[in-house]
CSV table of C-alpha atoms in Angstrom, one decimal:
chain,number,residue,atom,x,y,z
A,1,UNK,CA,0.0,0.0,0.0
A,2,UNK,CA,1.3,3.5,-0.9
A,3,UNK,CA,2.7,4.9,2.4
A,4,UNK,CA,3.2,8.5,3.5
A,5,UNK,CA,5.7,9.2,6.3
A,6,UNK,CA,7.8,12.1,7.6
A,7,UNK,CA,11.0,11.7,9.6
A,8,UNK,CA,10.1,14.9,11.4
A,9,UNK,CA,7.7,12.9,13.4
A,10,UNK,CA,10.6,11.6,15.5
A,11,UNK,CA,11.2,15.0,17.1
A,12,UNK,CA,8.5,14.5,19.7
A,13,UNK,CA,10.1,12.4,22.4
A,14,UNK,CA,8.6,12.9,25.8
A,15,UNK,CA,9.9,10.7,28.7
A,16,UNK,CA,6.8,10.2,30.8
A,17,UNK,CA,3.1,10.5,31.3
A,18,UNK,CA,0.7,10.2,34.2
A,19,UNK,CA,-0.7,6.8,35.3
A,20,UNK,CA,-2.6,6.6,38.6
A,21,UNK,CA,-1.0,9.9,39.7
A,22,UNK,CA,2.5,8.7,38.9
A,23,UNK,CA,4.9,9.7,36.1
A,24,UNK,CA,5.9,6.5,34.2
A,25,UNK,CA,7.7,5.9,30.9
A,26,UNK,CA,5.5,6.9,28.0
A,27,UNK,CA,4.8,4.1,25.5
A,28,UNK,CA,4.2,6.6,22.6
A,29,UNK,CA,7.8,6.9,21.5
A,30,UNK,CA,9.7,7.5,18.3
A,31,UNK,CA,10.5,3.8,18.3
A,32,UNK,CA,7.0,3.2,17.1
A,33,UNK,CA,7.8,4.7,13.8
A,34,UNK,CA,10.6,2.2,13.0
A,35,UNK,CA,8.3,-0.7,14.1
A,36,UNK,CA,5.5,0.5,11.9
A,37,UNK,CA,7.7,1.1,8.9
A,38,UNK,CA,8.9,-2.5,9.1
A,39,UNK,CA,5.2,-3.5,8.9
A,40,UNK,CA,4.6,-1.8,5.6
A,41,UNK,CA,7.0,-4.1,3.9
A,42,UNK,CA,8.5,-1.2,2.0
A,43,UNK,CA,12.1,0.0,1.7
A,44,UNK,CA,12.9,3.5,2.9
A,45,UNK,CA,13.2,4.6,-0.7
A,46,UNK,CA,9.6,3.5,-1.4
A,47,UNK,CA,8.0,5.5,1.5
A,48,UNK,CA,6.9,9.0,0.5
A,49,UNK,CA,7.3,12.2,2.5
A,50,UNK,CA,4.4,14.7,2.5
A,51,UNK,CA,4.6,17.1,-0.4
A,52,UNK,CA,4.7,20.1,1.9
A,53,UNK,CA,3.4,21.4,5.2
A,54,UNK,CA,-0.3,21.1,6.1
A,55,UNK,CA,-2.2,24.2,4.9
A,56,UNK,CA,-3.2,26.6,7.7
A,57,UNK,CA,-6.7,26.9,6.5
A,58,UNK,CA,-7.2,23.1,6.6
A,59,UNK,CA,-5.9,23.1,10.2
A,60,UNK,CA,-8.3,25.9,11.1
A,61,UNK,CA,-11.2,23.9,9.7
A,62,UNK,CA,-10.5,21.4,12.5
A,63,UNK,CA,-8.8,23.3,15.2
A,64,UNK,CA,-9.2,26.7,16.8
A,65,UNK,CA,-6.7,29.5,16.0
A,66,UNK,CA,-5.8,30.1,19.6
A,67,UNK,CA,-5.2,26.4,20.1
A,68,UNK,CA,-2.8,26.3,17.1
A,69,UNK,CA,-1.1,29.4,18.5
A,70,UNK,CA,-0.8,27.7,21.9
A,71,UNK,CA,0.9,24.6,20.4
A,72,UNK,CA,3.3,26.8,18.4
A,73,UNK,CA,4.4,29.0,21.3
A,74,UNK,CA,4.0,26.8,24.5
A,75,UNK,CA,7.5,25.4,24.6
A,76,UNK,CA,9.3,28.7,24.1
A,77,UNK,CA,7.1,30.3,26.8
A,78,UNK,CA,7.8,27.4,29.1
A,79,UNK,CA,11.6,28.1,29.0
A,80,UNK,CA,11.0,31.5,30.6
A,81,UNK,CA,9.3,30.0,33.7
A,82,UNK,CA,11.2,29.3,36.9
A,83,UNK,CA,10.9,26.8,38.4
A,84,UNK,CA,9.7,24.5,35.6
A,85,UNK,CA,9.4,20.8,34.9
A,86,UNK,CA,11.5,19.3,32.0
A,87,UNK,CA,8.2,18.6,30.1
A,88,UNK,CA,5.0,20.7,30.0
A,89,UNK,CA,2.3,19.0,32.0
A,90,UNK,CA,-0.6,21.1,33.4
A,91,UNK,CA,-1.0,21.5,37.1
A,92,UNK,CA,-4.6,22.6,36.8
A,93,UNK,CA,-7.5,22.1,34.3
A,94,UNK,CA,-10.3,24.4,33.2
A,95,UNK,CA,-13.2,22.6,34.8
A,96,UNK,CA,-16.4,23.6,33.0
A,97,UNK,CA,-14.4,25.2,30.2
A,98,UNK,CA,-17.3,24.9,27.7
A,99,UNK,CA,-19.2,27.5,29.8
A,100,UNK,CA,-16.3,30.0,29.9
A,101,UNK,CA,-16.9,33.3,28.1
A,102,UNK,CA,-14.2,34.8,25.9
A,103,UNK,CA,-12.9,37.0,28.6
A,104,UNK,CA,-12.1,33.8,30.7
A,105,UNK,CA,-9.2,32.8,28.4
A,106,UNK,CA,-6.0,33.3,30.5
A,107,UNK,CA,-3.0,35.3,29.4
A,108,UNK,CA,-0.7,33.1,31.6
A,109,UNK,CA,1.0,30.2,29.9
A,110,UNK,CA,0.3,28.1,33.0
A,111,UNK,CA,-3.4,28.9,32.6
A,112,UNK,CA,-3.4,28.2,28.9
A,113,UNK,CA,-1.8,24.8,29.6
A,114,UNK,CA,-4.7,24.0,31.8
A,115,UNK,CA,-7.1,25.2,29.2
A,116,UNK,CA,-5.7,23.3,26.2
A,117,UNK,CA,-4.2,20.1,27.8
A,118,UNK,CA,-7.0,17.7,28.8
A,119,UNK,CA,-5.0,15.2,30.9
A,120,UNK,CA,-1.5,14.1,32.0
A,121,UNK,CA,-0.9,12.0,28.9
A,122,UNK,CA,-0.1,14.7,26.4
A,123,UNK,CA,3.2,16.2,27.6
A,124,UNK,CA,4.7,18.9,25.4
A,125,UNK,CA,8.5,18.9,24.7
A,126,UNK,CA,10.8,20.7,22.4
A,127,UNK,CA,9.9,18.7,19.3
A,128,UNK,CA,6.1,18.3,19.9
A,129,UNK,CA,4.9,21.0,17.6
A,130,UNK,CA,7.2,20.0,14.7
A,131,UNK,CA,6.1,16.4,15.0
A,132,UNK,CA,2.4,17.2,15.3
A,133,UNK,CA,2.5,19.3,12.2
A,134,UNK,CA,4.4,16.6,10.3
A,135,UNK,CA,1.9,14.0,11.4
A,136,UNK,CA,-1.0,16.2,10.3
A,137,UNK,CA,0.8,16.9,6.9
A,138,UNK,CA,1.1,13.1,6.5
A,139,UNK,CA,-2.6,12.6,6.9
A,140,UNK,CA,-3.5,15.5,4.7
A,141,UNK,CA,-1.2,14.3,1.9
A,142,UNK,CA,-2.6,10.8,2.0
A,143,UNK,CA,-6.1,12.3,1.7
A,144,UNK,CA,-5.0,14.4,-1.2
A,145,UNK,CA,-3.8,11.3,-3.0
A,146,UNK,CA,-7.1,9.5,-2.4
A,147,UNK,CA,-9.1,12.5,-3.5
A,148,UNK,CA,-7.0,12.5,-6.7
A,149,UNK,CA,-7.9,8.8,-7.4
A,150,UNK,CA,-5.5,6.6,-5.5
A,151,UNK,CA,-7.4,3.6,-4.1
A,152,UNK,CA,-5.7,3.1,-0.7
A,153,UNK,CA,-3.1,5.2,1.1
A,154,UNK,CA,-1.5,4.5,4.5
A,155,UNK,CA,-0.7,7.7,6.5
A,156,UNK,CA,2.0,6.6,9.0
A,157,UNK,CA,1.1,9.3,11.6
A,158,UNK,CA,2.9,9.9,14.9
A,159,UNK,CA,2.0,11.3,17.3
A,160,UNK,CA,-1.5,10.0,16.9
A,161,UNK,CA,-4.5,12.3,16.9
A,162,UNK,CA,-8.0,10.9,17.6
A,163,UNK,CA,-8.2,12.2,21.2
A,164,UNK,CA,-7.4,15.8,20.2
A,165,UNK,CA,-10.5,18.0,19.8
A,166,UNK,CA,-10.8,21.4,18.3
A,167,UNK,CA,-8.8,23.1,21.1
A,168,UNK,CA,-7.7,20.4,23.4
A,169,UNK,CA,-4.7,17.9,23.5
A,170,UNK,CA,-5.2,14.6,25.3
A,171,UNK,CA,-4.2,11.0,25.3
A,172,UNK,CA,-0.9,11.3,23.4
A,173,UNK,CA,-2.7,13.4,20.7
A,174,UNK,CA,-2.2,17.1,19.7
A,175,UNK,CA,-3.6,17.5,16.1
A,176,UNK,CA,-6.4,15.3,15.0
A,177,UNK,CA,-5.0,13.6,11.9
A,178,UNK,CA,-8.1,11.5,11.2
A,179,UNK,CA,-10.3,14.6,11.3
A,180,UNK,CA,-7.9,16.5,9.1
A,181,UNK,CA,-8.0,13.7,6.5
A,182,UNK,CA,-11.8,13.5,6.7
A,183,UNK,CA,-12.2,17.3,6.4
A,184,UNK,CA,-9.8,17.4,3.4
A,185,UNK,CA,-11.9,14.8,1.6
A,186,UNK,CA,-15.2,16.4,2.5
A,187,UNK,CA,-14.0,19.8,1.2
A,188,UNK,CA,-12.9,17.9,-2.0
A,189,UNK,CA,-16.5,16.9,-2.5
A,190,UNK,CA,-16.4,13.4,-1.2
A,191,UNK,CA,-19.1,11.9,1.1
A,192,UNK,CA,-16.9,10.7,3.9
A,193,UNK,CA,-17.2,8.1,6.7
A,194,UNK,CA,-14.8,7.6,9.6
A,195,UNK,CA,-14.3,4.2,11.2
A,196,UNK,CA,-12.2,4.2,14.3
A,197,UNK,CA,-10.9,0.7,15.4
A,198,UNK,CA,-8.5,1.9,18.1
A,199,UNK,CA,-9.1,0.3,21.5
A,200,UNK,CA,-9.8,3.8,22.9
A,201,UNK,CA,-12.8,5.8,21.8
A,202,UNK,CA,-11.9,8.6,19.4
A,203,UNK,CA,-13.4,11.3,21.6
A,204,UNK,CA,-11.7,14.2,19.8
A,205,UNK,CA,-12.9,13.0,16.4
A,206,UNK,CA,-16.4,12.6,17.8
A,207,UNK,CA,-16.4,16.1,19.3
A,208,UNK,CA,-15.2,17.7,16.0
A,209,UNK,CA,-18.0,16.2,13.9
A,210,UNK,CA,-20.7,15.8,16.6
A,211,UNK,CA,-23.0,18.5,15.2
A,212,UNK,CA,-22.4,17.7,11.5
A,213,UNK,CA,-24.4,15.4,9.2
A,214,UNK,CA,-21.9,15.3,6.3
A,215,UNK,CA,-19.3,13.1,8.1
A,216,UNK,CA,-20.4,9.8,9.7
A,217,UNK,CA,-18.2,8.8,12.7
A,218,UNK,CA,-18.2,5.2,13.9
A,219,UNK,CA,-16.1,3.9,16.7
A,220,UNK,CA,-15.6,0.4,18.2
A,221,UNK,CA,-13.7,0.6,21.5
A,222,UNK,CA,-13.3,-0.7,25.0
A,223,UNK,CA,-16.3,0.2,27.3
A,224,UNK,CA,-15.3,3.7,28.7
A,225,UNK,CA,-17.0,3.0,32.0
A,226,UNK,CA,-13.8,1.3,33.0
A,227,UNK,CA,-11.3,2.4,30.3
A,228,UNK,CA,-9.9,5.7,28.9
A,229,UNK,CA,-11.3,8.2,28.0
A,230,UNK,CA,-14.0,7.4,30.6
A,231,UNK,CA,-16.3,10.3,29.9
A,232,UNK,CA,-17.0,9.7,26.2
A,233,UNK,CA,-17.7,6.8,24.0
A,234,UNK,CA,-21.1,5.6,25.3
A,235,UNK,CA,-23.7,4.1,23.0
A,236,UNK,CA,-26.2,6.9,23.9
A,237,UNK,CA,-24.0,9.5,22.1
A,238,UNK,CA,-25.5,9.7,18.7
A,239,UNK,CA,-24.7,13.3,17.6
A,240,UNK,CA,-26.4,16.6,18.2
A,241,UNK,CA,-28.5,19.0,16.1
A,242,UNK,CA,-27.8,18.5,12.4
A,243,UNK,CA,-25.5,15.6,13.4
A,244,UNK,CA,-28.2,13.6,15.2
A,245,UNK,CA,-27.7,10.0,14.1
A,246,UNK,CA,-24.4,10.6,12.4
A,247,UNK,CA,-22.3,9.3,15.3
A,248,UNK,CA,-22.2,5.6,16.3
A,249,UNK,CA,-20.4,4.3,19.3
A,250,UNK,CA,-20.0,0.5,19.9
A,251,UNK,CA,-18.4,0.0,23.3
A,252,UNK,CA,-17.2,-3.6,23.9
A,253,UNK,CA,-16.1,-5.4,27.1
A,254,UNK,CA,-12.5,-5.2,28.1
A,255,UNK,CA,-10.8,-8.4,26.9
A,256,UNK,CA,-13.0,-8.8,23.7
A,257,UNK,CA,-11.5,-11.3,21.3
A,258,UNK,CA,-11.7,-12.0,17.6
A,259,UNK,CA,-15.1,-13.6,17.3
A,260,UNK,CA,-17.1,-11.0,19.3
A,261,UNK,CA,-15.2,-8.1,17.8
A,262,UNK,CA,-15.9,-9.3,14.2
A,263,UNK,CA,-19.6,-9.6,15.1
A,264,UNK,CA,-19.7,-6.0,16.4
A,265,UNK,CA,-17.8,-4.9,13.3
A,266,UNK,CA,-20.5,-6.2,11.1
A,267,UNK,CA,-22.9,-3.7,12.7
A,268,UNK,CA,-20.5,-0.9,12.2
A,269,UNK,CA,-19.9,-1.7,8.6
A,270,UNK,CA,-23.7,-2.0,8.0
A,271,UNK,CA,-24.1,1.6,9.4
A,272,UNK,CA,-21.3,2.9,7.1
A,273,UNK,CA,-22.9,1.2,4.1
A,274,UNK,CA,-26.2,2.9,4.9
A,275,UNK,CA,-24.4,6.3,4.9
A,276,UNK,CA,-23.4,5.6,1.2
A,277,UNK,CA,-20.0,7.2,1.5
A,278,UNK,CA,-17.6,7.7,-1.4
A,279,UNK,CA,-14.5,7.2,0.8
A,280,UNK,CA,-13.5,5.9,4.2
A,281,UNK,CA,-11.0,7.2,6.7
A,282,UNK,CA,-9.9,4.3,8.9
A,283,UNK,CA,-8.4,5.3,12.2
A,284,UNK,CA,-6.2,2.4,12.6
A,285,UNK,CA,-5.4,1.8,16.2
A,286,UNK,CA,-3.3,-1.4,16.6
A,287,UNK,CA,-3.6,-1.3,20.4
A,288,UNK,CA,-6.5,-3.8,19.9
A,289,UNK,CA,-3.8,-6.5,19.8
A,290,UNK,CA,-3.8,-9.1,22.5
A,291,UNK,CA,-0.1,-8.3,23.4
A,292,UNK,CA,-0.5,-4.5,23.6
A,293,UNK,CA,0.6,-3.2,27.0
A,294,UNK,CA,-2.6,-1.2,27.5
A,295,UNK,CA,-4.5,-4.5,27.7
A,296,UNK,CA,-7.9,-3.5,26.3
A,297,UNK,CA,-8.8,-6.2,23.8
A,298,UNK,CA,-7.4,-9.6,22.9
A,299,UNK,CA,-7.3,-9.5,19.1
A,300,UNK,CA,-4.9,-12.0,17.5
A,301,UNK,CA,-2.8,-11.3,14.5
A,302,UNK,CA,-5.2,-13.4,12.3
A,303,UNK,CA,-8.0,-11.5,13.9
A,304,UNK,CA,-6.5,-8.2,12.8
A,305,UNK,CA,-6.2,-9.5,9.2
A,306,UNK,CA,-9.9,-10.6,9.4
A,307,UNK,CA,-10.8,-7.1,10.5
A,308,UNK,CA,-9.0,-5.7,7.5
A,309,UNK,CA,-10.8,-8.1,5.1
A,310,UNK,CA,-14.1,-7.2,6.6
A,311,UNK,CA,-13.4,-3.4,6.1
A,312,UNK,CA,-12.2,-4.0,2.6
A,313,UNK,CA,-15.5,-5.6,1.9
A,314,UNK,CA,-17.0,-2.1,1.8
A,315,UNK,CA,-15.3,-1.6,-1.5
A,316,UNK,CA,-14.4,2.0,-0.7
A,317,UNK,CA,-11.3,4.1,-1.4
A,318,UNK,CA,-9.5,4.5,1.9
A,319,UNK,CA,-7.1,6.7,3.9
A,320,UNK,CA,-5.6,4.6,6.6
A,321,UNK,CA,-4.5,6.9,9.4
A,322,UNK,CA,-2.3,5.4,12.1
A,323,UNK,CA,-3.5,5.9,15.6
A,324,UNK,CA,-2.5,3.8,18.7
A,325,UNK,CA,-0.4,0.6,19.1
A,326,UNK,CA,2.3,0.3,21.7
A,327,UNK,CA,3.7,-3.3,21.6
A,328,UNK,CA,6.9,-2.3,19.9
A,329,UNK,CA,8.3,-5.7,19.2
A,330,UNK,CA,5.1,-6.9,17.4
A,331,UNK,CA,3.7,-3.7,16.2
A,332,UNK,CA,5.1,-4.2,12.7
A,333,UNK,CA,3.5,-7.6,12.5
A,334,UNK,CA,0.1,-6.2,13.5
A,335,UNK,CA,0.3,-3.5,10.9
A,336,UNK,CA,1.3,-6.0,8.2
A,337,UNK,CA,-1.7,-8.2,9.2
A,338,UNK,CA,-4.1,-5.2,8.9
A,339,UNK,CA,-2.7,-4.0,5.6
A,340,UNK,CA,-2.8,-7.6,4.2
A,341,UNK,CA,-6.4,-7.8,5.1
A,342,UNK,CA,-7.3,-4.4,3.7
A,343,UNK,CA,-5.7,-5.2,0.3
A,344,UNK,CA,-6.7,-8.9,0.0
C-alpha cells in the first residue's frame, strides 16, 4: 500500500506520562515509527514524504486558531518559567471550560496549559509542535492522493490524533490527523465516513464532527465505563442538532477477542454502508492487539487480518490513518496483518 511518512515525526520524544497519579515511561515513543515502517514491507526509498506542510486553512477547519497558536508557542514560553518541569504538564485544568466566556481565556501560559491540555498523557516537549505538524501533513497528503484517485493510502502518523479535539490535546494526541483527512476529503466533494478501530474511543474526532451530518463517525472501542477516555464513547451519544444519528459508538467489554469483535464490526460496517460514502477514513489503532501493553482487547494477528478483510468488503477508497499501538516488538506484524487484510 502506498505509504506517506515524515522523519520529522521523530522529534516529539517525551519521557513520561501520568498513570494513577505517577509519572511513568511513556509508550508513545519515536521507536513506534521504525516498528510501523517495518510492517509496511516497503524499503525506505519507497516510502513517500508529504509534499509540503499542512495548509493553515485546513488546520483551522478542524482546530481553533488560539489552540494552534498555543501549540506553536508553548515550549518557548515554558523556557521562561522558573521553576519549571522538563516537560509541559498542566498542574490545573479548566473545569467547565465549555461555559467560559471569551474573557475567561488566560494570558498566563500556566493557565493556557490547563485550558488546552486535557490530561496528563499529552506532555509537550521541544519537538512536539514540529512532529504534530508533520503528522498532520502526512494525513493531509494521504487524503489528497485518495481524492485524486488513489485507491488506498496509508498515513503513518505519529503522534496519533484521535483524542485531540478542536482546542484540546489529550491521550498522546495534539492535532487530529483522522479529522484532518476527513475534512480534506469532504472539502474535495467526497461523502466521507470515519471508522475508528483503536481500543480507545476517538473522543476528539467525535467532538469535532458531533453536530455535523456530512461526516459519519463510527467507533468500536473498550467500554469507557472502565477504560480511557472514561467520559466519552457511550452508545447513547448519537450526535447533536444536524449531526443527530451521524455518530455511532460501539463499546465492547474489556478483553474482547476476535469472534465477538468481528460480530460487532458487522454492525459498524452496515451503518457505514447505509451512509453511502464515497470514501472511508480508517483510524487504525493497533492497540487492539492481545499483546498490547494497554491491555484493552485480545485480538490476535489473524483477527487483525480478518478485521482488515471485513473493512475491505465495503469496496471503498480509503485513507488509513495510524492511531495507537504500543507493543513495539510486534507492532510491525500487527500492521502487516491489517494491511494484508485491507488489500486482500
